[in-house]
Amino acid sequence: MQQLSVSRLFDGEQWFENVSVSINNGVIHAVAPASGNVQPGLLVPGFIDVQVNGGGGALFNTAPNRQSLRTMMQAHARFGTTAMLPTVITDSISVMQQAAEAIASAIADKEPGIIGVHFEGPHLSVPKKGVHPKQHIRELSAAELAIYGRDDLGIKLVTVAPENITPAQIRQLIALNVIVCLGHSNADAATVQAALDAGATGFTHLYNAMSALTSREPGMVGVALSDPDSWCGVIFDGHHMHPVAAKVALAAKPRGKLMIVTDAMSPVGTDDTEFDFFTGKVIREGSKLTNEAGSLAGSVLDMAAAVQYAVQVLAVSPAEALRMASLYPAQFLSCHHSGRIVAGAQADLVLLNDNWQVQQSWISGKPVFSTK
């Protein structure tokens, strides 16, 4: 039996002081008052990131293999991520197949932190493609369905533009145990609503690369904000959404329906200032990534920094910011044993200092990062 004794703990709902967490075989056995010495800091549920393109110098599209997954996970574990969906953006069918093989291998071997895969595209809208390569945007075919239908990929998430995929196709994906998100879309509100009615449950990086809310045509943004049942991924880096727009989303959506994502690219955890991206380059300036045309190209955000931004810039309560990074993504993904520090939950844990900086991370009770 493993024991962690800390001065403060947030279990996903409540705050505690001077508590011990006992762990048995990677699962939390009990949470009880501590006796004896406690280490300083705040122990919280591990962060779950449903949109991670890269990290540690690795970009999953560029090198869709096990080593990239390991490198990405190591980079993000430094910032409190204990579970992720490595994300493949719009690409050729062969890259998608290679990525699927890498994910399947990682799932089979229980690679720490890799819980599934997010295919962001290729069934997107050209007018709202962002930096996704136009030459690979295409309709859903049997080749992609063969990948989405695999049962060895863990949690499967696919982002689609509802004007390029029918409600019947959305139902087909859901029958294959795929979670369907909507994004990179110029659809009108009626088309978006039809996709939700067919079973889509989320929106990918709210506000970004989606039809805007106007007075007479609510667009994807309007439907996303007004729908009480769907989840929205939010990128809290100060670049992807203005603080006022972020506060509108926080006010509009019911509690539990906004989840922090990073949309992180390869430079996270490195000093890299540029990297190759398909036929061009992405340049880093401070905390901002843009392609050569000046369009935002993912982020260098990490989950701990996003939580800090939510608290310090957006005045989100610490408890709610932490839930947006752990409990709510767990609920969105139906990971019933994650997002809380309670008996029976997986021991995915993060120790933070008073500045929201990660001191230690554990996946299934095993240390994966420590500043010591």
Short mmCIF file of C-alpha atoms in Angstrom, two decimals:
data_model
loop_
_atom_site.label_atom_id
_atom_site.label_comp_id
_atom_site.label_asym_id
_atom_site.label_seq_id
_atom_site.Cartn_x
_atom_site.Cartn_y
_atom_site.Cartn_z
CA MET A 1 0.00 0.00 0.00
CA GLN A 2 1.31 3.40 -1.05
CA GLN A 3 0.64 6.53 1.00
CA LEU A 4 0.63 10.24 0.04
CA SER A 5 0.13 12.76 2.83
CA VAL A 6 -0.46 16.39 1.82
CA SER A 7 -1.36 19.67 3.46
CA ARG A 8 -4.29 20.36 1.09
CA LEU A 9 -6.43 18.25 -1.23
CA PHE A 10 -9.20 18.93 -3.73
CA ASP A 11 -11.10 15.73 -4.49
CA GLY A 12 -13.02 17.11 -7.50
CA GLU A 13 -15.82 18.54 -5.36
CA GLN A 14 -14.52 19.50 -1.92
CA TRP A 15 -11.40 20.86 -0.21
CA PHE A 16 -9.60 19.10 2.65
CA GLU A 17 -6.59 19.85 4.82
CA ASN A 18 -3.95 17.45 6.13
CA VAL A 19 -5.08 14.27 4.45
CA SER A 20 -3.54 10.96 3.42
CA VAL A 21 -4.35 9.15 0.19
CA SER A 22 -3.64 5.43 0.23
CA ILE A 23 -3.15 3.71 -3.12
CA ASN A 24 -3.28 0.00 -3.93
CA ASN A 25 -2.38 -1.34 -7.40
CA GLY A 26 -2.86 2.05 -9.04
CA VAL A 27 -6.30 2.63 -7.50
CA ILE A 28 -7.19 4.94 -4.63
CA HIS A 29 -7.99 2.79 -1.61
CA ALA A 30 -8.95 5.49 0.89
CA VAL A 31 -8.75 9.20 1.68
CA ALA A 32 -8.39 9.87 5.41
CA PRO A 33 -7.04 12.43 7.89
CA ALA A 34 -3.25 12.44 7.92
CA SER A 35 -1.26 11.43 10.97
CA GLY A 36 2.32 12.64 11.12
CA ASN A 37 4.20 14.72 8.57
CA VAL A 38 2.49 16.06 5.45
CA GLN A 39 4.17 17.52 2.39
CA PRO A 40 3.20 21.07 1.43
CA GLY A 41 1.12 21.69 -1.66
CA LEU A 42 -2.30 21.02 -3.16
CA LEU A 43 -3.11 17.52 -4.41
CA VAL A 44 -5.68 17.52 -7.24
CA PRO A 45 -7.08 15.03 -9.77
CA GLY A 46 -4.85 14.62 -12.82
CA PHE A 47 -5.67 16.74 -15.85
CA ILE A 48 -7.30 15.15 -18.92
CA ASP A 49 -6.59 16.80 -22.28
CA VAL A 50 -8.80 15.72 -25.19
CA GLN A 51 -6.89 17.64 -27.87
CA VAL A 52 -3.09 17.23 -28.00
CA ASN A 53 -1.28 17.45 -31.33
CA GLY A 54 2.23 17.27 -29.92
CA GLY A 55 4.74 18.10 -27.22
CA GLY A 56 8.37 17.67 -26.28
CA GLY A 57 9.40 18.35 -29.87
CA ALA A 58 7.17 15.62 -31.32
CA LEU A 59 4.15 16.23 -33.58
CA PHE A 60 1.88 13.18 -33.91
CA ASN A 61 0.99 13.87 -37.56
CA THR A 62 4.65 14.16 -38.56
CA ALA A 63 5.73 11.00 -36.73
CA PRO A 64 2.64 8.86 -35.98
CA ASN A 65 4.46 6.28 -33.85
CA ARG A 66 4.86 5.01 -30.28
CA GLN A 67 7.93 7.14 -29.59
CA SER A 68 6.00 10.32 -30.40
CA LEU A 69 3.25 9.26 -27.99
CA ARG A 70 5.80 8.67 -25.25
CA THR A 71 7.54 11.99 -25.90
CA MET A 72 4.25 13.90 -25.92
CA MET A 73 3.08 12.29 -22.70
CA GLN A 74 6.37 12.97 -20.90
CA ALA A 75 6.24 16.62 -21.97
CA HIS A 76 2.67 17.16 -20.80
CA ALA A 77 3.05 15.19 -17.55
CA ARG A 78 5.36 18.01 -16.42
CA PHE A 79 2.29 20.26 -16.55
CA GLY A 80 -0.18 17.95 -14.83
CA THR A 81 -1.66 16.01 -17.75
CA THR A 82 -2.17 12.41 -16.68
CA ALA A 83 -4.43 11.32 -19.58
CA MET A 84 -4.69 12.53 -23.16
CA LEU A 85 -6.19 11.93 -26.55
CA PRO A 86 -3.30 12.32 -29.01
CA THR A 87 -4.76 14.25 -31.93
CA VAL A 88 -4.33 13.65 -35.65
CA ILE A 89 -5.29 16.65 -37.74
CA THR A 90 -6.50 16.37 -41.35
CA ASP A 91 -4.05 14.18 -43.26
CA SER A 92 -3.74 11.31 -45.72
CA ILE A 93 -5.38 7.96 -45.03
CA SER A 94 -1.94 6.36 -44.58
CA VAL A 95 -1.02 8.81 -41.78
CA MET A 96 -4.37 8.09 -40.12
CA GLN A 97 -3.72 4.35 -40.39
CA GLN A 98 -0.19 4.68 -38.95
CA ALA A 99 -1.55 6.78 -36.09
CA ALA A 100 -4.22 4.17 -35.40
CA GLU A 101 -1.58 1.42 -35.29
CA ALA A 102 0.51 3.45 -32.82
CA ILE A 103 -2.52 4.13 -30.61
CA ALA A 104 -3.63 0.48 -30.71
CA SER A 105 -0.13 -0.64 -29.70
CA ALA A 106 -0.03 1.90 -26.85
CA ILE A 107 -3.49 0.88 -25.60
CA ALA A 108 -2.56 -2.82 -25.73
CA ASP A 109 0.61 -2.17 -23.71
CA LYS A 110 -1.20 0.19 -21.29
CA GLU A 111 1.13 3.06 -22.19
CA PRO A 112 0.71 5.51 -19.27
CA GLY A 113 -1.62 8.39 -20.07
CA ILE A 114 -2.66 7.33 -23.59
CA ILE A 115 -6.39 6.66 -23.38
CA GLY A 116 -7.52 6.93 -27.01
CA VAL A 117 -7.28 9.11 -30.11
CA HIS A 118 -8.82 12.28 -31.52
CA PHE A 119 -9.14 12.56 -35.30
CA GLU A 120 -9.63 16.30 -35.91
CA GLY A 121 -10.69 16.00 -39.53
CA PRO A 122 -10.45 15.22 -42.39
CA HIS A 123 -14.23 15.75 -42.86
CA LEU A 124 -14.10 19.51 -42.34
CA SER A 125 -15.20 22.71 -44.07
CA VAL A 126 -12.71 24.32 -46.45
CA PRO A 127 -13.82 27.91 -45.57
CA LYS A 128 -13.12 27.18 -41.87
CA LYS A 129 -10.14 24.86 -42.32
CA GLY A 130 -7.72 27.08 -40.36
CA VAL A 131 -4.27 25.54 -40.85
CA HIS A 132 -5.64 22.12 -41.83
CA PRO A 133 -4.29 21.22 -45.30
CA LYS A 134 -6.96 21.73 -47.94
CA GLN A 135 -5.66 18.91 -50.14
CA HIS A 136 -6.57 16.32 -47.47
CA ILE A 137 -10.06 17.58 -46.59
CA ARG A 138 -12.55 15.01 -47.91
CA GLU A 139 -15.89 13.30 -47.40
CA LEU A 140 -16.31 10.28 -45.18
CA SER A 141 -15.48 7.05 -47.01
CA ALA A 142 -15.13 3.36 -46.23
CA ALA A 143 -11.38 3.87 -45.68
CA GLU A 144 -11.92 6.23 -42.73
CA LEU A 145 -14.84 4.17 -41.40
CA ALA A 146 -12.52 1.15 -41.23
CA ILE A 147 -10.29 3.15 -38.84
CA TYR A 148 -13.12 4.66 -36.78
CA GLY A 149 -14.70 1.21 -36.44
CA ARG A 150 -11.65 -0.37 -34.78
CA ASP A 151 -12.25 -1.57 -31.23
CA ASP A 152 -8.58 -1.44 -30.15
CA LEU A 153 -8.12 2.35 -30.09
CA GLY A 154 -9.47 3.14 -26.62
CA ILE A 155 -11.68 6.25 -26.61
CA LYS A 156 -12.37 7.44 -30.16
CA LEU A 157 -13.22 11.09 -30.84
CA VAL A 158 -13.77 12.53 -34.32
CA THR A 159 -14.29 16.22 -35.14
CA VAL A 160 -16.46 16.83 -38.20
CA ALA A 161 -18.08 19.78 -39.98
CA PRO A 162 -21.82 19.02 -40.06
CA GLU A 163 -22.26 20.51 -43.54
CA ASN A 164 -19.82 17.86 -44.85
CA ILE A 165 -21.27 14.87 -43.03
CA THR A 166 -24.93 13.85 -42.78
CA PRO A 167 -26.96 13.14 -39.64
CA ALA A 168 -27.16 9.51 -40.83
CA GLN A 169 -23.35 9.37 -40.98
CA ILE A 170 -23.13 10.85 -37.47
CA ARG A 171 -25.45 8.09 -36.24
CA GLN A 172 -23.25 5.58 -38.07
CA LEU A 173 -20.16 6.89 -36.24
CA ILE A 174 -21.92 6.75 -32.88
CA ALA A 175 -22.91 3.14 -33.59
CA LEU A 176 -19.14 2.49 -33.93
CA ASN A 177 -18.62 3.92 -30.39
CA VAL A 178 -17.18 7.18 -31.71
CA ILE A 179 -17.70 10.42 -29.78
CA VAL A 180 -18.60 13.06 -32.38
CA CYS A 181 -17.53 16.70 -31.98
CA LEU A 182 -18.43 19.54 -34.30
CA GLY A 183 -15.89 22.08 -35.51
CA HIS A 184 -14.00 23.66 -38.41
CA SER A 185 -17.42 24.45 -39.82
CA ASN A 186 -19.28 27.25 -41.59
CA ALA A 187 -22.67 25.58 -41.04
CA ASP A 188 -25.84 27.46 -40.26
CA ALA A 189 -27.60 26.91 -36.93
CA ALA A 190 -30.17 24.48 -38.33
CA THR A 191 -27.46 22.19 -39.73
CA VAL A 192 -25.57 22.29 -36.42
CA GLN A 193 -28.74 21.50 -34.46
CA ALA A 194 -29.47 18.55 -36.75
CA ALA A 195 -26.00 17.17 -35.99
CA LEU A 196 -26.65 17.47 -32.25
CA ASP A 197 -30.03 15.78 -32.69
CA ALA A 198 -28.21 12.93 -34.48
CA GLY A 199 -25.98 12.42 -31.45
CA ALA A 200 -22.97 14.76 -31.66
CA THR A 201 -22.06 15.78 -28.09
CA GLY A 202 -19.22 18.30 -28.29
CA PHE A 203 -17.68 21.32 -29.98
CA THR A 204 -13.98 21.56 -30.80
CA HIS A 205 -12.16 24.73 -29.63
CA LEU A 206 -15.19 26.97 -29.12
CA TYR A 207 -15.29 30.18 -31.24
CA ASN A 208 -12.31 29.12 -33.34
CA ALA A 209 -12.88 27.97 -36.95
CA MET A 210 -16.67 27.99 -36.63
CA SER A 211 -19.51 30.13 -37.99
CA ALA A 212 -20.06 33.13 -35.72
CA LEU A 213 -23.09 34.18 -33.69
CA THR A 214 -25.04 36.99 -35.35
CA SER A 215 -28.49 38.40 -34.62
CA ARG A 216 -30.34 36.59 -37.40
CA GLU A 217 -28.09 33.56 -37.96
CA PRO A 218 -26.74 32.10 -34.69
CA GLY A 219 -24.18 29.93 -36.48
CA MET A 220 -22.24 27.18 -34.75
CA VAL A 221 -21.14 29.51 -31.95
CA GLY A 222 -24.74 30.40 -31.12
CA VAL A 223 -25.87 26.78 -31.01
CA ALA A 224 -22.83 25.74 -28.98
CA LEU A 225 -23.46 28.44 -26.37
CA SER A 226 -27.23 27.89 -26.16
CA ASP A 227 -27.29 24.08 -26.10
CA PRO A 228 -27.37 22.90 -22.46
CA ASP A 229 -26.32 19.31 -23.07
CA SER A 230 -23.17 19.55 -25.22
CA TRP A 231 -19.59 20.05 -24.06
CA CYS A 232 -17.29 22.75 -25.47
CA GLY A 233 -13.51 22.60 -25.49
CA VAL A 234 -11.94 25.96 -24.58
CA ILE A 235 -8.34 27.06 -25.17
CA PHE A 236 -7.42 29.45 -22.36
CA ASP A 237 -4.17 30.87 -23.72
CA GLY A 238 -5.23 34.51 -24.25
CA HIS A 239 -4.91 34.10 -28.04
CA HIS A 240 -7.71 31.75 -29.08
CA MET A 241 -10.41 33.74 -27.32
CA HIS A 242 -10.67 37.23 -25.84
CA PRO A 243 -11.27 37.18 -22.06
CA VAL A 244 -14.73 38.73 -22.62
CA ALA A 245 -15.63 35.96 -25.09
CA ALA A 246 -14.40 33.39 -22.55
CA LYS A 247 -16.60 34.99 -19.86
CA VAL A 248 -19.61 34.88 -22.21
CA ALA A 249 -19.07 31.13 -22.61
CA LEU A 250 -18.67 30.66 -18.85
CA ALA A 251 -21.94 32.53 -18.27
CA ALA A 252 -23.86 30.80 -21.06
CA LYS A 253 -23.00 27.14 -20.60
CA PRO A 254 -24.27 25.14 -17.62
CA ARG A 255 -21.68 24.17 -15.03
CA GLY A 256 -19.85 21.09 -16.23
CA LYS A 257 -20.06 21.72 -19.95
CA LEU A 258 -16.85 23.68 -20.57
CA MET A 259 -13.60 21.71 -20.54
CA ILE A 260 -10.08 23.02 -20.87
CA VAL A 261 -8.08 21.72 -23.84
CA THR A 262 -4.62 22.78 -25.00
CA ASP A 263 -4.60 22.07 -28.77
CA ALA A 264 -0.87 21.81 -28.02
CA MET A 265 1.75 21.55 -30.73
CA SER A 266 5.27 20.10 -30.61
CA PRO A 267 7.09 23.02 -28.88
CA VAL A 268 5.34 22.47 -25.52
CA GLY A 269 8.03 21.68 -22.96
CA THR A 270 10.83 22.83 -25.29
CA ASP A 271 12.52 26.07 -26.37
CA ASP A 272 11.74 25.42 -30.05
CA THR A 273 10.82 28.59 -31.94
CA GLU A 274 9.62 26.99 -35.18
CA PHE A 275 8.76 23.63 -36.68
CA ASP A 276 7.86 22.15 -40.06
CA PHE A 277 4.15 21.72 -40.69
CA PHE A 278 3.13 19.95 -43.90
CA THR A 279 4.67 22.11 -46.67
CA GLY A 280 5.23 25.18 -44.50
CA LYS A 281 6.44 26.30 -41.09
CA VAL A 282 4.86 27.31 -37.81
CA ILE A 283 6.58 30.10 -35.90
CA ARG A 284 6.47 30.64 -32.14
CA GLU A 285 6.43 34.15 -30.71
CA GLY A 286 6.22 34.01 -26.94
CA SER A 287 3.09 31.99 -26.16
CA LYS A 288 1.62 32.26 -29.66
CA LEU A 289 1.97 29.93 -32.68
CA THR A 290 1.15 31.08 -36.20
CA ASN A 291 1.77 29.78 -39.69
CA GLU A 292 3.54 31.87 -42.32
CA ALA A 293 0.23 33.51 -43.28
CA GLY A 294 -0.31 34.63 -39.68
CA SER A 295 -3.12 32.20 -38.81
CA LEU A 296 -3.16 30.64 -35.35
CA ALA A 297 -1.68 27.14 -35.56
CA GLY A 298 -2.50 25.33 -32.34
CA SER A 299 -0.84 26.45 -29.13
CA VAL A 300 2.09 26.10 -26.77
CA LEU A 301 -0.39 25.94 -23.89
CA ASP A 302 -0.19 23.41 -21.06
CA MET A 303 -3.02 22.39 -18.75
CA ALA A 304 -1.53 23.92 -15.59
CA ALA A 305 -1.07 27.29 -17.33
CA ALA A 306 -4.66 27.13 -18.61
CA VAL A 307 -5.97 26.49 -15.09
CA GLN A 308 -3.89 29.40 -13.82
CA TYR A 309 -5.28 31.65 -16.60
CA ALA A 310 -8.85 30.64 -15.73
CA VAL A 311 -8.35 31.61 -12.09
CA GLN A 312 -6.20 34.72 -12.47
CA VAL A 313 -7.54 36.29 -15.68
CA LEU A 314 -11.11 35.01 -15.94
CA ALA A 315 -11.89 34.98 -12.18
CA VAL A 316 -13.05 31.36 -12.32
CA SER A 317 -13.08 29.79 -8.86
CA PRO A 318 -10.13 27.46 -8.24
CA ALA A 319 -12.50 24.51 -7.74
CA GLU A 320 -14.28 25.15 -11.05
CA ALA A 321 -11.02 25.68 -12.96
CA LEU A 322 -9.72 22.35 -11.65
CA ARG A 323 -12.96 20.60 -12.58
CA MET A 324 -12.73 22.06 -16.10
CA ALA A 325 -9.32 20.39 -16.42
CA SER A 326 -10.19 17.00 -14.93
CA LEU A 327 -13.73 16.10 -13.86
CA TYR A 328 -15.58 17.58 -16.84
CA PRO A 329 -13.36 16.03 -19.53
CA ALA A 330 -13.68 12.73 -17.64
CA GLN A 331 -17.47 13.04 -17.77
CA PHE A 332 -17.41 14.00 -21.46
CA LEU A 333 -15.32 10.91 -22.24
CA SER A 334 -17.28 8.65 -19.82
CA CYS A 335 -14.09 7.94 -17.84
CA HIS A 336 -15.97 7.08 -14.68
CA HIS A 337 -12.84 6.29 -12.65
CA SER A 338 -11.07 9.59 -13.41
CA GLY A 339 -11.42 13.24 -12.43
CA ARG A 340 -11.84 12.65 -8.68
CA ILE A 341 -9.72 11.65 -5.69
CA VAL A 342 -12.05 9.15 -4.06
CA ALA A 343 -11.89 5.47 -3.15
CA GLY A 344 -12.10 3.34 -6.29
CA ALA A 345 -10.80 6.04 -8.65
CA GLN A 346 -7.63 5.61 -10.67
CA ALA A 347 -4.71 7.24 -8.84
CA ASP A 348 -3.99 9.94 -11.44
CA LEU A 349 -2.79 12.79 -9.28
CA VAL A 350 -1.04 16.16 -9.48
CA LEU A 351 0.65 18.13 -6.71
CA LEU A 352 0.56 21.90 -7.26
CA ASN A 353 2.26 24.73 -5.39
CA ASP A 354 0.60 28.04 -4.49
CA ASN A 355 1.38 29.42 -7.96
CA TRP A 356 -0.44 26.58 -9.77
CA GLN A 357 2.89 25.11 -10.85
CA VAL A 358 3.19 21.32 -10.98
CA GLN A 359 5.53 19.78 -8.43
CA GLN A 360 4.72 16.10 -9.02
CA SER A 361 2.46 13.96 -11.23
CA TRP A 362 1.35 10.34 -10.87
CA ILE A 363 -0.42 8.04 -13.33
CA SER A 364 -2.04 5.00 -11.70
CA GLY A 365 -0.03 5.77 -8.57
CA LYS A 366 3.33 5.72 -10.38
CA PRO A 367 5.41 8.91 -10.41
CA VAL A 368 5.77 10.33 -13.93
CA PHE A 369 7.18 13.76 -13.06
CA SER A 370 8.81 15.47 -10.08
CA THR A 371 10.66 18.77 -9.68
CA LYS A 372 12.82 17.16 -7.00
#
